[in-house]
PDB file of C-alpha atoms and ligand atoms in Angstrom:
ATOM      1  CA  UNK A 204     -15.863   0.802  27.370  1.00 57.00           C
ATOM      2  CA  UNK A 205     -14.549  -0.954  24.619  1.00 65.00           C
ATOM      3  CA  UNK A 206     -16.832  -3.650  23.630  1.00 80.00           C
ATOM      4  CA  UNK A 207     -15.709  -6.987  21.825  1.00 90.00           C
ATOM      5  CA  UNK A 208     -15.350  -7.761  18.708  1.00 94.00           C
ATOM      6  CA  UNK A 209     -18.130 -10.642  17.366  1.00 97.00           C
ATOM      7  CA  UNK A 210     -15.329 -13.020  16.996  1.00 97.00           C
ATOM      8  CA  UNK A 211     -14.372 -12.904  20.440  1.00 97.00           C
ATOM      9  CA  UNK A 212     -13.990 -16.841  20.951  1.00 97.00           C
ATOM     10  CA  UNK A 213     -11.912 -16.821  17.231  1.00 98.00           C
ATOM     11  CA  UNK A 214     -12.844 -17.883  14.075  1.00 98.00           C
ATOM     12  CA  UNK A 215     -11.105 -21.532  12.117  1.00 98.00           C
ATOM     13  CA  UNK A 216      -9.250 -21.211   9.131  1.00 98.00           C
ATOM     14  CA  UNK A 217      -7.293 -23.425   7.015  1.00 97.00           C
ATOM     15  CA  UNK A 218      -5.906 -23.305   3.799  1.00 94.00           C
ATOM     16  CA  UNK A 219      -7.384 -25.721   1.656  1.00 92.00           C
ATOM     17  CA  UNK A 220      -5.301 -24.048  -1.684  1.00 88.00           C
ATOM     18  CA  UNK A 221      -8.957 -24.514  -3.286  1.00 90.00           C
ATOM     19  CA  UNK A 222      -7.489 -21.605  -5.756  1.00 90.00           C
ATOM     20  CA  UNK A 223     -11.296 -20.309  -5.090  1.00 92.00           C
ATOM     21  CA  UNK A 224      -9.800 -16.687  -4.338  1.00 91.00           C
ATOM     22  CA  UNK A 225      -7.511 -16.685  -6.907  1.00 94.00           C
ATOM     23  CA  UNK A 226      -9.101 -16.834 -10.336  1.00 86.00           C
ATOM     24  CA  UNK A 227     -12.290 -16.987 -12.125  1.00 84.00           C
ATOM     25  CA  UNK A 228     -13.513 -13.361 -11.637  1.00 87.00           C
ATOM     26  CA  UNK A 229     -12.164  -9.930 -11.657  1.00 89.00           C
ATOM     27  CA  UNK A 230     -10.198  -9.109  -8.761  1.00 89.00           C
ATOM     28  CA  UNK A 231      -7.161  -7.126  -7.409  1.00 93.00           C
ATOM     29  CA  UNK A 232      -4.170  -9.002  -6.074  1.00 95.00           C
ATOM     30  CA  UNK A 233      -2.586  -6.001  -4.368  1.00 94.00           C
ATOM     31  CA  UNK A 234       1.482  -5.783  -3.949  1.00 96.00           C
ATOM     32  CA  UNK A 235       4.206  -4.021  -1.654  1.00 93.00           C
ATOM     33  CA  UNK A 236       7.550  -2.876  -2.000  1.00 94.00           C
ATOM     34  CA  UNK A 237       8.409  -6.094  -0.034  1.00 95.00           C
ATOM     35  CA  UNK A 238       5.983  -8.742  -2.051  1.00 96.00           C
ATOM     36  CA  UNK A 239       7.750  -7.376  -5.098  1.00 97.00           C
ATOM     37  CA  UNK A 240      10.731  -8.223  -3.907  1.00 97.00           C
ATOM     38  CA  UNK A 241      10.464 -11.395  -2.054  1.00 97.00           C
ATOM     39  CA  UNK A 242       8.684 -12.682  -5.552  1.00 98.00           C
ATOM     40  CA  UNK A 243      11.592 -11.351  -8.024  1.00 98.00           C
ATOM     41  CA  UNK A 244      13.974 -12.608  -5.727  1.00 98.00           C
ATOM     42  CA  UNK A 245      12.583 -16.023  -5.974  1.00 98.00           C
ATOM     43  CA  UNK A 246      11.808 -15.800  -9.772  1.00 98.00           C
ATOM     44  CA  UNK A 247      15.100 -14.572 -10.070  1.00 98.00           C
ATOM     45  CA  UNK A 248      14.702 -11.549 -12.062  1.00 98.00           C
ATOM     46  CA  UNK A 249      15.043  -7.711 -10.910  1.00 98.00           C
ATOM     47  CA  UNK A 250      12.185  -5.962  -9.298  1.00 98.00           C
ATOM     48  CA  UNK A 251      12.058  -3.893 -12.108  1.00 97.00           C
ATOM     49  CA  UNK A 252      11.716  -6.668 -14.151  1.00 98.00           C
ATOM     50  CA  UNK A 253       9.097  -8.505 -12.188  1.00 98.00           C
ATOM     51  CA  UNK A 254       6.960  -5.397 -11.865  1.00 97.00           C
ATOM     52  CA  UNK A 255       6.738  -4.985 -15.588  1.00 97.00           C
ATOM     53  CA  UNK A 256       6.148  -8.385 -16.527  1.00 98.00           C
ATOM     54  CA  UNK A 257       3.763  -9.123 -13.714  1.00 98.00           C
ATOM     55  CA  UNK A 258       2.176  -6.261 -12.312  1.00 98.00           C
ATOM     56  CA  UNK A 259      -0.615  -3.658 -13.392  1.00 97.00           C
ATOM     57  CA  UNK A 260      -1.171  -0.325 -12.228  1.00 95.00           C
ATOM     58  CA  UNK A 261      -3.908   0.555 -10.055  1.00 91.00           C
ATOM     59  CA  UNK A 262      -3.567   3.949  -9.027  1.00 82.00           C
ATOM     60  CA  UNK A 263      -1.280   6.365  -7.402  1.00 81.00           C
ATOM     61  CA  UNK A 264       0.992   4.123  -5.861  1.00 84.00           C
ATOM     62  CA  UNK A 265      -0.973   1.130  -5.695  1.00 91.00           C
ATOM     63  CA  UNK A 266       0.225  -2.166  -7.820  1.00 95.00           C
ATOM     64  CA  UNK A 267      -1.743  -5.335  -8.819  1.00 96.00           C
ATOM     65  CA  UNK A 268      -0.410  -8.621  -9.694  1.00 97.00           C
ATOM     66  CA  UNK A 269      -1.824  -9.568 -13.526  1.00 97.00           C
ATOM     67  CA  UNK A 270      -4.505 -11.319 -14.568  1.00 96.00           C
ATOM     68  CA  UNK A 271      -4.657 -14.155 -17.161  1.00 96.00           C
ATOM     69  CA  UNK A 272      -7.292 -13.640 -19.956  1.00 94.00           C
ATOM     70  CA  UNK A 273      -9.624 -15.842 -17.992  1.00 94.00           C
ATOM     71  CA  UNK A 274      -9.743 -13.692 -14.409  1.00 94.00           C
ATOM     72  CA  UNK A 275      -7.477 -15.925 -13.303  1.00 95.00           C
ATOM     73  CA  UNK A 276      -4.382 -14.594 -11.291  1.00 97.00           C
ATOM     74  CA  UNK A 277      -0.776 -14.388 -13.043  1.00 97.00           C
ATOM     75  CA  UNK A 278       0.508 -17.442 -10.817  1.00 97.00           C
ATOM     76  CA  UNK A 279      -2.403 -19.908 -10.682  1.00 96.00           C
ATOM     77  CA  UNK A 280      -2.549 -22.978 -12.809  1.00 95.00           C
ATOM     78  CA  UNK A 281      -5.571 -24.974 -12.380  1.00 91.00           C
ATOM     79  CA  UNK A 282      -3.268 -27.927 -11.904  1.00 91.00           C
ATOM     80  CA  UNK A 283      -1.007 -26.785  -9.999  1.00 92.00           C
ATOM     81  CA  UNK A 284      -2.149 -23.932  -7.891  1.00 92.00           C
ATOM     82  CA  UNK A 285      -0.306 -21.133  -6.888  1.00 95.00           C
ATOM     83  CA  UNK A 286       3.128 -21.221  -8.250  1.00 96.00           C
ATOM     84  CA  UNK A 287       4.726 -18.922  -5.923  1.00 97.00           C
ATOM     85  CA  UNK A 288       2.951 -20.317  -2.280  1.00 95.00           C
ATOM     86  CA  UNK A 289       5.806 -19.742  -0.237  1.00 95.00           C
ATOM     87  CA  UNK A 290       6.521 -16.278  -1.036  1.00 96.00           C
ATOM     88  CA  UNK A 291       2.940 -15.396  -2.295  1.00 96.00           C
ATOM     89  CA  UNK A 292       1.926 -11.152  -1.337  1.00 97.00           C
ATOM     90  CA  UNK A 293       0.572 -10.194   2.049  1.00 95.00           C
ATOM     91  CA  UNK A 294      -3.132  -9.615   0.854  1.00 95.00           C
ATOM     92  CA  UNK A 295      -2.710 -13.728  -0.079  1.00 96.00           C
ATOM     93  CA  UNK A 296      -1.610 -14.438   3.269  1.00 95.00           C
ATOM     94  CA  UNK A 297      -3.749 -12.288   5.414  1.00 96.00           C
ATOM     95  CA  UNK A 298      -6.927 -14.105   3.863  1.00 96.00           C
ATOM     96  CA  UNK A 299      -9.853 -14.423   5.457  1.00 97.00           C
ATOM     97  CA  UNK A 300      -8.807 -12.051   7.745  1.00 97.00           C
ATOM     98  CA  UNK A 301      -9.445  -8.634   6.006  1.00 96.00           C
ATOM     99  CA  UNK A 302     -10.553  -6.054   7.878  1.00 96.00           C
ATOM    100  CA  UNK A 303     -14.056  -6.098   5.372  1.00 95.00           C
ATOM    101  CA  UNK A 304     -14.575  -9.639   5.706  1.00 97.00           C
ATOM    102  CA  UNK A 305     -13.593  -9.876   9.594  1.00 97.00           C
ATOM    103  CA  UNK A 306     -16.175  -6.944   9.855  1.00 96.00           C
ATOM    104  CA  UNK A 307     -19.950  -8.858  10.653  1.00 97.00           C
ATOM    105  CA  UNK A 308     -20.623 -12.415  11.091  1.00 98.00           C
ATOM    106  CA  UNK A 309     -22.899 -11.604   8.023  1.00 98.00           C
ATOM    107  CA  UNK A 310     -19.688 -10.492   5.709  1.00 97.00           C
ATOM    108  CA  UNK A 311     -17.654 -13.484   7.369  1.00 98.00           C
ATOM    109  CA  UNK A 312     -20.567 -16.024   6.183  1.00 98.00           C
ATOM    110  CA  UNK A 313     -21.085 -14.954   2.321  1.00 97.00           C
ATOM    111  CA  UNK A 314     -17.096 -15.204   1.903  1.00 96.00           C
ATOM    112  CA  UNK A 315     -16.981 -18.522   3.645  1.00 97.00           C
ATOM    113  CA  UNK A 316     -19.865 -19.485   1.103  1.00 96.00           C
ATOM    114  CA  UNK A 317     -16.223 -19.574  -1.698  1.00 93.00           C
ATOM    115  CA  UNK A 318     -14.205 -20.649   0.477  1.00 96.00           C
ATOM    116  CA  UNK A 319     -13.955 -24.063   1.438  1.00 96.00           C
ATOM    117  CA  UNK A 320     -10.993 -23.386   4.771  1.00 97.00           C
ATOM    118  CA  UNK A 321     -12.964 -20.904   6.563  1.00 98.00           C
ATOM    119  CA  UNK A 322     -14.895 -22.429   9.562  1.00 98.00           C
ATOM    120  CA  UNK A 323     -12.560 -24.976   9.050  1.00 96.00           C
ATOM    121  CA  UNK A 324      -9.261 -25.902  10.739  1.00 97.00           C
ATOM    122  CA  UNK A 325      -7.499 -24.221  13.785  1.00 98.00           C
ATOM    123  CA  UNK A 326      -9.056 -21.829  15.584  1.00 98.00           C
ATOM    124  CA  UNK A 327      -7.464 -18.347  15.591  1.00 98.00           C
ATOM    125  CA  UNK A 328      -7.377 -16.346  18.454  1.00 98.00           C
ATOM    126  CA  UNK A 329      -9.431 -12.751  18.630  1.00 97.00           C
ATOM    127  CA  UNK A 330      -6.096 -10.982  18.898  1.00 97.00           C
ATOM    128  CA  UNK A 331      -4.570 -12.624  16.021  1.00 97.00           C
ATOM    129  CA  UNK A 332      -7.218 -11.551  14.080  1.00 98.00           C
ATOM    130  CA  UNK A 333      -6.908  -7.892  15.078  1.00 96.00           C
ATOM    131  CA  UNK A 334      -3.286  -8.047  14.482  1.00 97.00           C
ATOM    132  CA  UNK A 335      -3.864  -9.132  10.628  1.00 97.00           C
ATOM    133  CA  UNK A 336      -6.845  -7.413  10.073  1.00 96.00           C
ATOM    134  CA  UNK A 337      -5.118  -3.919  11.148  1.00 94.00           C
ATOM    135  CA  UNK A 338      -2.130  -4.502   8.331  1.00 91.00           C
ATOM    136  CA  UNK A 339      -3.954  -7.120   5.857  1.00 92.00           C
ATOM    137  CA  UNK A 340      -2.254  -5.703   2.905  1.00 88.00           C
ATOM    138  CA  UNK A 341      -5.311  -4.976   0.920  1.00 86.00           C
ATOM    139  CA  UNK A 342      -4.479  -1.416   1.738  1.00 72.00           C
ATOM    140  CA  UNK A 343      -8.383  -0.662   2.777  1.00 56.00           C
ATOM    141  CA  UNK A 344      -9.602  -1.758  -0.066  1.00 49.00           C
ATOM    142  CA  UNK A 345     -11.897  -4.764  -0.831  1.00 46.00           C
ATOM    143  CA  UNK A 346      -9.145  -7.147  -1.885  1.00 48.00           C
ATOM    144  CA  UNK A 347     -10.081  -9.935  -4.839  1.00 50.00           C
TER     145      UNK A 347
HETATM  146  S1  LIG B 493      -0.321 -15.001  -5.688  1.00 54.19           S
HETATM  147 FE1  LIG B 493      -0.883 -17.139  -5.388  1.00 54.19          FE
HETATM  148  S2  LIG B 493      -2.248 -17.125  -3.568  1.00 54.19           S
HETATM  149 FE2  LIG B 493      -2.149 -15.013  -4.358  1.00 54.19          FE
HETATM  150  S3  LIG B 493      -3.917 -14.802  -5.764  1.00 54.19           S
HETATM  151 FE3  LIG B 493      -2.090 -15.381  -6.998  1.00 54.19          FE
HETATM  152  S4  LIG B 493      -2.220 -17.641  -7.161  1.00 54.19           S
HETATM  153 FE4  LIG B 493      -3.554 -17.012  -5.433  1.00 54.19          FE
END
């Protein structure tokens, strides 16, 4: 028997765009084929453009967006917030629900300790959150 997950009733989210998981520390901003595109498309240079100007290597096959000098990522102004939003990479979008973070109420708690949206908002079905968990673009790693 397959039992359920601890999340069975959901779990709220909602963007606040507190910028919390996108600066201040080390992290990894993981990107696709498909993020690279969507963001030189909208930045209007090539892709091979955008990943040399705004990615890092991580490993075989695996790309980063950049960091500023200060931890921060490549797109976040402290005034502003994240300059691309719209068109911002999967692992951005998935958030909070990464496999790792989706995986005990214990995990789900010390994230929602930096993040002011989580327990917060609509309420997001148990399915749903399987659905991004399984592809939450932080390619089974820990994310940022
Ligand atoms: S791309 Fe945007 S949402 Fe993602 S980490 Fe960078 S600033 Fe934050």
């Amino acid at each position: 028997m397959i039992s359920e997950p601890w999340y069975h009733h959901g779990l709220r989210f909602r963007c606040t765009r507190s910028g919390n998981c996108c600066g201040g520390a080390p992290g990894v901003v993981r990107v696709t084929a498909g993020d690279i595109t969507s963001l030189a498309r909208y930045l209007k240079v090539s892709d091979a453009s955008f990943q040399e100007t705004y990615t890092r290597e991580l490993g075989e096959d695996e790309l980063s967006l950049r960091e500023k000098s200060n931890h921060d990522c490549i797109f976040f102004e402290r005034e502003h917030g994240c300059l691309v939003y719209q068109h911002r990479p999967r692992q951005c979008r998935t958030w909070p629900f990464w496999r790792h973070v989706v995986s005990s109420p214990k995990r789900w708690a010390e994230e929602a300790k930096r993040c002011p949206g989580m327990n917060q908002g609509p309420l997001h079905s148990a399915e749903e959150i399987e659905r991004i968990s399984q592809d939450d673009g932080t390619f089974g790693g820990t994310g940022s």
